[in-house]
Amino acid sequence: MTIDWDVKDSTLEIRYGQEPIMCLALNECAHITPGPLSIKHIMAWDIVRMPFAQIHDMNSWTRSGKSTGQEIIYLYHQDTRYSMSFKLTLINPWHLELEITTSAAGFLRITWHTPSEELWQGFGEHTHSIRPPAQFDSWVEEGPVGLGWLSGWLKKAPFVPFPKGPYPSYASMPLWLSSAGYSAWFTSFERIRWNLTHTKRQATIWSTMTTLHIITGQTPKDIFSRQFSVLGPPASVPSWALAPWNDSIRGQARATRLAHFLRSHRIPSSVIWIEDWMGSNENRRRFWMRPLKHTVDTELYPHLPQLARTLHEQGFRLLGYFCPEITYGTDLYRQALNDDILVKDSKAEVMAINILGIRHGQIDVTHENAMAWTHRYLLSPALALGFDGWMVDFGEYLPLEAQLADGTSGHISHNRYPLLWQKIHRAFWEQQRPDGNFVFFVRSGWIGSHLLAPVIWGGDSDTDFSEADGLPTVIPEALSAQISGFFYWATDIGGYMTFGLTRPRSRALFLRWLEVASLLPVMRTHHGTAAPRNWHFDSDAETLAIYAQYARLHTSLYPYFYHLSKVATDQGLPLIRPMYLEFPADRICWGLDRQFMLGEGILVAPVLTRKSSHHRFYLPEGRWRCWWSGEIIEGPKWVERSVPLDRLPLFIRHPFVVPLLEGVPLTDSVPTEDTFSSPSERGSWQMEGIVDSLARITTGPGVDLHQALDYLALYVFVSKTSWQQQITLPDGGILDLQYQPLSKEARPGPLLSPPHFASHFPKHYTFAKAITVAPDMTETIQLTEGILTLHPSADSRRRQYIVRWG
């Protein structure tokens, strides 16, 4: 990375190799004197306005003597005392650190000039991809809310989505990726106000100092890997978190029945989540979890430890709920008052946090006793009840007027609050279960949250197809979150919020949302605020059958998810990937935010609208095989299809091997060459096709991961060219695969029955062979048109590989 200073053009140009990647306009950088602050509260949002009393653009500059890897540029406003300094430190050839300070109290403004074709991605997690022209804040707050059917009519109004337009976010962060070949982020906790046009980008940092980090690379994958080598790899999850999660409400008996129902219907699940363990309030239209007392409701859950033990034996983990708010008048609130642990204002009075008309106190996470107090009164009692994790909700509600125990204001620590709240939970679980056998999931976040929270979900989406905050916003939200390291991302299947003119979730909405969620790393249901009226996975027999199919699909992908999780830890690459990450040279892919890649081998193009007769998606260069039909399509091309309600457009990249779980054999027989007595006959040996849980089952029916890992299915997309692929195996070791085509005419392969439950597996893989391979041994299989060589590493285990092709 090199730095060119052009005095005539007043620019500071940063280059990577011969290519310019960033051009700072020095004469458009400024010191800003802020005017009076005004705050207007609208429900869960703060409308913050602060006029700028004076803007002092810098108009002269000097450059200090250059030392090894470091230099300082001083900027001045000649008519006043105001100045700025840029201290540039080259950490290594691809990492530049730029410390920016101003000489007096006020704000900083930094301006870039960019080519019109340059695209910026990310800025944390957003329901709408940020495209110029755009104005928004890096500020943690409630996400936007749609207005039901009115959202379409009012889509160009500045208050749609309600109340601030499309860009409010639970996890808005000043971190972005540029198509010019870099990523960058500011380290400030203070508000940053952005103004993006097609050729100019401007950031106003509400602080006197900040640090900008710039990471460069030849490809977006290089940049991701380098970025997360600096920021740190994302927190990982236990195996059971990669199976479907099912929510349960209305008490212990219902949770017990749900667990039995799932196992008896062979519907995979490893998690039962009881949000209402501390109580709930329900009528014919609504369901709310109330009050936030953080102790068990013994009427709903009279024997919660027994429920936990029963679920554990059946192969489930039990999750609960916490937030930093405590309802007025509860025993825990009185304890918090007594221990002086709640957020106060400048008059040292406890502040009231209003959530849906109910008053709460909020834990002051900067208090020196906050961690110990939360562990003692909230988390330790919950662990003793048998929980294996919980939702760590909220984190966005710290008032700007707060005066915290560490001396900072709500303005300074508002974006910092989610990190401190999440650190409390991370520290607890690392102390209690250092083996990592836990999960907690969050919705708010800042730069660094990816190190603390194993899972993030997209917050309270509307239960509709609205572009404002419904199903179409899920994939933009997921893809933007990847740039900030939220690799284990989830959504509430069917949406959560039925608010105002938004209707309860329909059957069609539930099924389309289910299809999206089944290809995310974490697949989880949610009852929603209109639980009595919402459509659920068991609302009718057809929905139940489709849900079971996609739950089985998700669980069968566990070996692939596991492989991708190791890539995430070791290389800093996400499991779900924006299209441009795999196809950076394809300009179209930089603008796609309604489809994604699962790793490098599977393309997912869900239907996100109510109508599906003209569903349009893009296949980049190469050959793509339809998961369901076996049809092969040559890219690059746009494809338009009519997509049935139970179908998720899913394609396998050529050439690629998809590792899948097929459960265990239906019989105890072991396949041999004698099994395939004739190319036209199928062997009697057959895999069952279902794995019920990725946690150990010790009591009752079902196949668990421990049993299923004796077998691994490899679905091979055959090729006329040679290739090789490595798969990190779920229980240790690496499988090396090499393929060499044959020059002679193709011959039929052996036939092995498809799995007994086969609706969720790729179709038209006609040929199959099972082979047992020991660690550090090499085996070959002759496919129809080539030779496949398998070599598991010495630290793997002996297992049977079922190779399928066609």
PDB file of N, CA and C in Angstrom, residues 379-422:
ATOM      1  N   LEU A 379     -28.163 -15.087  35.603  1.00  0.00           N
ATOM      2  CA  LEU A 379     -27.650 -16.183  34.789  1.00  0.00           C
ATOM      3  C   LEU A 379     -27.401 -17.466  35.572  1.00  0.00           C
ATOM      4  N   SER A 380     -26.811 -17.366  36.749  1.00  0.00           N
ATOM      5  CA  SER A 380     -26.548 -18.588  37.524  1.00  0.00           C
ATOM      6  C   SER A 380     -27.832 -19.329  37.904  1.00  0.00           C
ATOM      7  N   PRO A 381     -28.877 -18.631  38.367  1.00  0.00           N
ATOM      8  CA  PRO A 381     -30.130 -19.356  38.637  1.00  0.00           C
ATOM      9  C   PRO A 381     -30.693 -20.038  37.395  1.00  0.00           C
ATOM     10  N   ALA A 382     -30.550 -19.405  36.221  1.00  0.00           N
ATOM     11  CA  ALA A 382     -31.063 -20.015  34.988  1.00  0.00           C
ATOM     12  C   ALA A 382     -30.260 -21.262  34.617  1.00  0.00           C
ATOM     13  N   LEU A 383     -28.953 -21.201  34.802  1.00  0.00           N
ATOM     14  CA  LEU A 383     -28.127 -22.383  34.526  1.00  0.00           C
ATOM     15  C   LEU A 383     -28.535 -23.540  35.429  1.00  0.00           C
ATOM     16  N   ALA A 384     -28.817 -23.232  36.690  1.00  0.00           N
ATOM     17  CA  ALA A 384     -29.232 -24.278  37.636  1.00  0.00           C
ATOM     18  C   ALA A 384     -30.567 -24.911  37.240  1.00  0.00           C
ATOM     19  N   LEU A 385     -31.395 -24.180  36.489  1.00  0.00           N
ATOM     20  CA  LEU A 385     -32.668 -24.724  36.019  1.00  0.00           C
ATOM     21  C   LEU A 385     -32.496 -25.675  34.837  1.00  0.00           C
ATOM     22  N   GLY A 386     -31.312 -25.636  34.212  1.00  0.00           N
ATOM     23  CA  GLY A 386     -31.047 -26.566  33.116  1.00  0.00           C
ATOM     24  C   GLY A 386     -30.901 -25.946  31.748  1.00  0.00           C
ATOM     25  N   PHE A 387     -30.865 -24.614  31.648  1.00  0.00           N
ATOM     26  CA  PHE A 387     -30.731 -23.967  30.347  1.00  0.00           C
ATOM     27  C   PHE A 387     -29.334 -24.180  29.768  1.00  0.00           C
ATOM     28  N   ASP A 388     -29.285 -24.276  28.429  1.00  0.00           N
ATOM     29  CA  ASP A 388     -28.027 -24.408  27.694  1.00  0.00           C
ATOM     30  C   ASP A 388     -27.689 -23.144  26.920  1.00  0.00           C
ATOM     31  N   GLY A 389     -28.442 -22.108  27.138  1.00  0.00           N
ATOM     32  CA  GLY A 389     -28.242 -20.841  26.451  1.00  0.00           C
ATOM     33  C   GLY A 389     -29.532 -20.060  26.447  1.00  0.00           C
ATOM     34  N   TRP A 390     -29.525 -18.913  25.770  1.00  0.00           N
ATOM     35  CA  TRP A 390     -30.707 -18.062  25.753  1.00  0.00           C
ATOM     36  C   TRP A 390     -30.578 -16.960  24.723  1.00  0.00           C
ATOM     37  N   MET A 391     -31.720 -16.353  24.425  1.00  0.00           N
ATOM     38  CA  MET A 391     -31.714 -15.111  23.659  1.00  0.00           C
ATOM     39  C   MET A 391     -31.191 -14.002  24.558  1.00  0.00           C
ATOM     40  N   VAL A 392     -30.236 -13.225  24.054  1.00  0.00           N
ATOM     41  CA  VAL A 392     -29.724 -12.050  24.763  1.00  0.00           C
ATOM     42  C   VAL A 392     -30.289 -10.842  24.011  1.00  0.00           C
ATOM     43  N   ASP A 393     -31.474 -10.445  24.406  1.00  0.00           N
ATOM     44  CA  ASP A 393     -32.277  -9.493  23.640  1.00  0.00           C
ATOM     45  C   ASP A 393     -31.885  -8.049  23.958  1.00  0.00           C
ATOM     46  N   PHE A 394     -32.387  -7.161  23.123  1.00  0.00           N
ATOM     47  CA  PHE A 394     -32.247  -5.712  23.272  1.00  0.00           C
ATOM     48  C   PHE A 394     -30.772  -5.273  23.289  1.00  0.00           C
ATOM     49  N   GLY A 395     -30.508  -4.162  23.961  1.00  0.00           N
ATOM     50  CA  GLY A 395     -29.184  -3.550  23.913  1.00  0.00           C
ATOM     51  C   GLY A 395     -29.186  -2.227  23.184  1.00  0.00           C
ATOM     52  N   GLU A 396     -30.360  -1.846  22.614  1.00  0.00           N
ATOM     53  CA  GLU A 396     -30.439  -0.613  21.817  1.00  0.00           C
ATOM     54  C   GLU A 396     -31.063   0.563  22.572  1.00  0.00           C
ATOM     55  N   TYR A 397     -31.511   0.335  23.822  1.00  0.00           N
ATOM     56  CA  TYR A 397     -32.414   1.284  24.465  1.00  0.00           C
ATOM     57  C   TYR A 397     -31.738   2.243  25.446  1.00  0.00           C
ATOM     58  N   LEU A 398     -30.421   2.290  25.480  1.00  0.00           N
ATOM     59  CA  LEU A 398     -29.761   3.202  26.421  1.00  0.00           C
ATOM     60  C   LEU A 398     -30.088   4.647  26.047  1.00  0.00           C
ATOM     61  N   PRO A 399     -30.720   5.419  26.955  1.00  0.00           N
ATOM     62  CA  PRO A 399     -31.087   6.799  26.627  1.00  0.00           C
ATOM     63  C   PRO A 399     -29.861   7.687  26.464  1.00  0.00           C
ATOM     64  N   LEU A 400     -29.945   8.626  25.552  1.00  0.00           N
ATOM     65  CA  LEU A 400     -28.843   9.575  25.358  1.00  0.00           C
ATOM     66  C   LEU A 400     -28.615  10.419  26.609  1.00  0.00           C
ATOM     67  N   GLU A 401     -29.684  10.626  27.393  1.00  0.00           N
ATOM     68  CA  GLU A 401     -29.574  11.482  28.582  1.00  0.00           C
ATOM     69  C   GLU A 401     -28.956  10.753  29.770  1.00  0.00           C
ATOM     70  N   ALA A 402     -28.638   9.473  29.609  1.00  0.00           N
ATOM     71  CA  ALA A 402     -28.099   8.695  30.729  1.00  0.00           C
ATOM     72  C   ALA A 402     -26.725   9.197  31.144  1.00  0.00           C
ATOM     73  N   GLN A 403     -26.447   9.068  32.448  1.00  0.00           N
ATOM     74  CA  GLN A 403     -25.113   9.322  32.995  1.00  0.00           C
ATOM     75  C   GLN A 403     -24.688   8.033  33.684  1.00  0.00           C
ATOM     76  N   LEU A 404     -23.731   7.325  33.099  1.00  0.00           N
ATOM     77  CA  LEU A 404     -23.411   5.973  33.530  1.00  0.00           C
ATOM     78  C   LEU A 404     -22.390   5.950  34.655  1.00  0.00           C
ATOM     79  N   ALA A 405     -22.280   4.788  35.262  1.00  0.00           N
ATOM     80  CA  ALA A 405     -21.430   4.636  36.441  1.00  0.00           C
ATOM     81  C   ALA A 405     -19.961   4.892  36.140  1.00  0.00           C
ATOM     82  N   ASP A 406     -19.519   4.639  34.910  1.00  0.00           N
ATOM     83  CA  ASP A 406     -18.105   4.859  34.582  1.00  0.00           C
ATOM     84  C   ASP A 406     -17.821   6.290  34.166  1.00  0.00           C
ATOM     85  N   GLY A 407     -18.839   7.184  34.273  1.00  0.00           N
ATOM     86  CA  GLY A 407     -18.643   8.585  33.959  1.00  0.00           C
ATOM     87  C   GLY A 407     -18.995   8.979  32.543  1.00  0.00           C
ATOM     88  N   THR A 408     -19.295   8.018  31.680  1.00  0.00           N
ATOM     89  CA  THR A 408     -19.656   8.346  30.307  1.00  0.00           C
ATOM     90  C   THR A 408     -21.144   8.651  30.204  1.00  0.00           C
ATOM     91  N   SER A 409     -21.488   9.354  29.135  1.00  0.00           N
ATOM     92  CA  SER A 409     -22.886   9.692  28.899  1.00  0.00           C
ATOM     93  C   SER A 409     -23.532   8.640  28.005  1.00  0.00           C
ATOM     94  N   GLY A 410     -24.867   8.722  27.922  1.00  0.00           N
ATOM     95  CA  GLY A 410     -25.570   7.833  27.012  1.00  0.00           C
ATOM     96  C   GLY A 410     -25.163   8.063  25.577  1.00  0.00           C
ATOM     97  N   HIS A 411     -24.823   9.297  25.225  1.00  0.00           N
ATOM     98  CA  HIS A 411     -24.379   9.593  23.862  1.00  0.00           C
ATOM     99  C   HIS A 411     -23.080   8.858  23.544  1.00  0.00           C
ATOM    100  N   ILE A 412     -22.147   8.842  24.476  1.00  0.00           N
ATOM    101  CA  ILE A 412     -20.846   8.211  24.242  1.00  0.00           C
ATOM    102  C   ILE A 412     -20.960   6.690  24.258  1.00  0.00           C
ATOM    103  N   SER A 413     -21.777   6.145  25.164  1.00  0.00           N
ATOM    104  CA  SER A 413     -21.795   4.689  25.379  1.00  0.00           C
ATOM    105  C   SER A 413     -22.987   3.975  24.751  1.00  0.00           C
ATOM    106  N   HIS A 414     -23.815   4.690  24.006  1.00  0.00           N
ATOM    107  CA  HIS A 414     -24.992   4.047  23.421  1.00  0.00           C
ATOM    108  C   HIS A 414     -24.598   2.878  22.503  1.00  0.00           C
ATOM    109  N   ASN A 415     -23.685   3.111  21.572  1.00  0.00           N
ATOM    110  CA  ASN A 415     -23.250   2.042  20.669  1.00  0.00           C
ATOM    111  C   ASN A 415     -22.351   1.021  21.359  1.00  0.00           C
ATOM    112  N   ARG A 416     -21.792   1.412  22.468  1.00  0.00           N
ATOM    113  CA  ARG A 416     -20.915   0.522  23.242  1.00  0.00           C
ATOM    114  C   ARG A 416     -21.726  -0.454  24.096  1.00  0.00           C
ATOM    115  N   TYR A 417     -22.957  -0.087  24.405  1.00  0.00           N
ATOM    116  CA  TYR A 417     -23.768  -0.878  25.331  1.00  0.00           C
ATOM    117  C   TYR A 417     -23.946  -2.331  24.887  1.00  0.00           C
ATOM    118  N   PRO A 418     -24.292  -2.619  23.617  1.00  0.00           N
ATOM    119  CA  PRO A 418     -24.458  -4.027  23.239  1.00  0.00           C
ATOM    120  C   PRO A 418     -23.205  -4.866  23.494  1.00  0.00           C
ATOM    121  N   LEU A 419     -22.034  -4.301  23.242  1.00  0.00           N
ATOM    122  CA  LEU A 419     -20.794  -5.042  23.485  1.00  0.00           C
ATOM    123  C   LEU A 419     -20.646  -5.408  24.957  1.00  0.00           C
ATOM    124  N   LEU A 420     -20.895  -4.447  25.838  1.00  0.00           N
ATOM    125  CA  LEU A 420     -20.730  -4.710  27.267  1.00  0.00           C
ATOM    126  C   LEU A 420     -21.782  -5.705  27.768  1.00  0.00           C
ATOM    127  N   TRP A 421     -23.004  -5.606  27.254  1.00  0.00           N
ATOM    128  CA  TRP A 421     -24.074  -6.544  27.613  1.00  0.00           C
ATOM    129  C   TRP A 421     -23.718  -7.953  27.160  1.00  0.00           C
ATOM    130  N   GLN A 422     -23.166  -8.064  25.959  1.00  0.00           N
ATOM    131  CA  GLN A 422     -22.789  -9.378  25.432  1.00  0.00           C
ATOM    132  C   GLN A 422     -21.541  -9.942  26.124  1.00  0.00           C
TER     133      GLN A 422
END
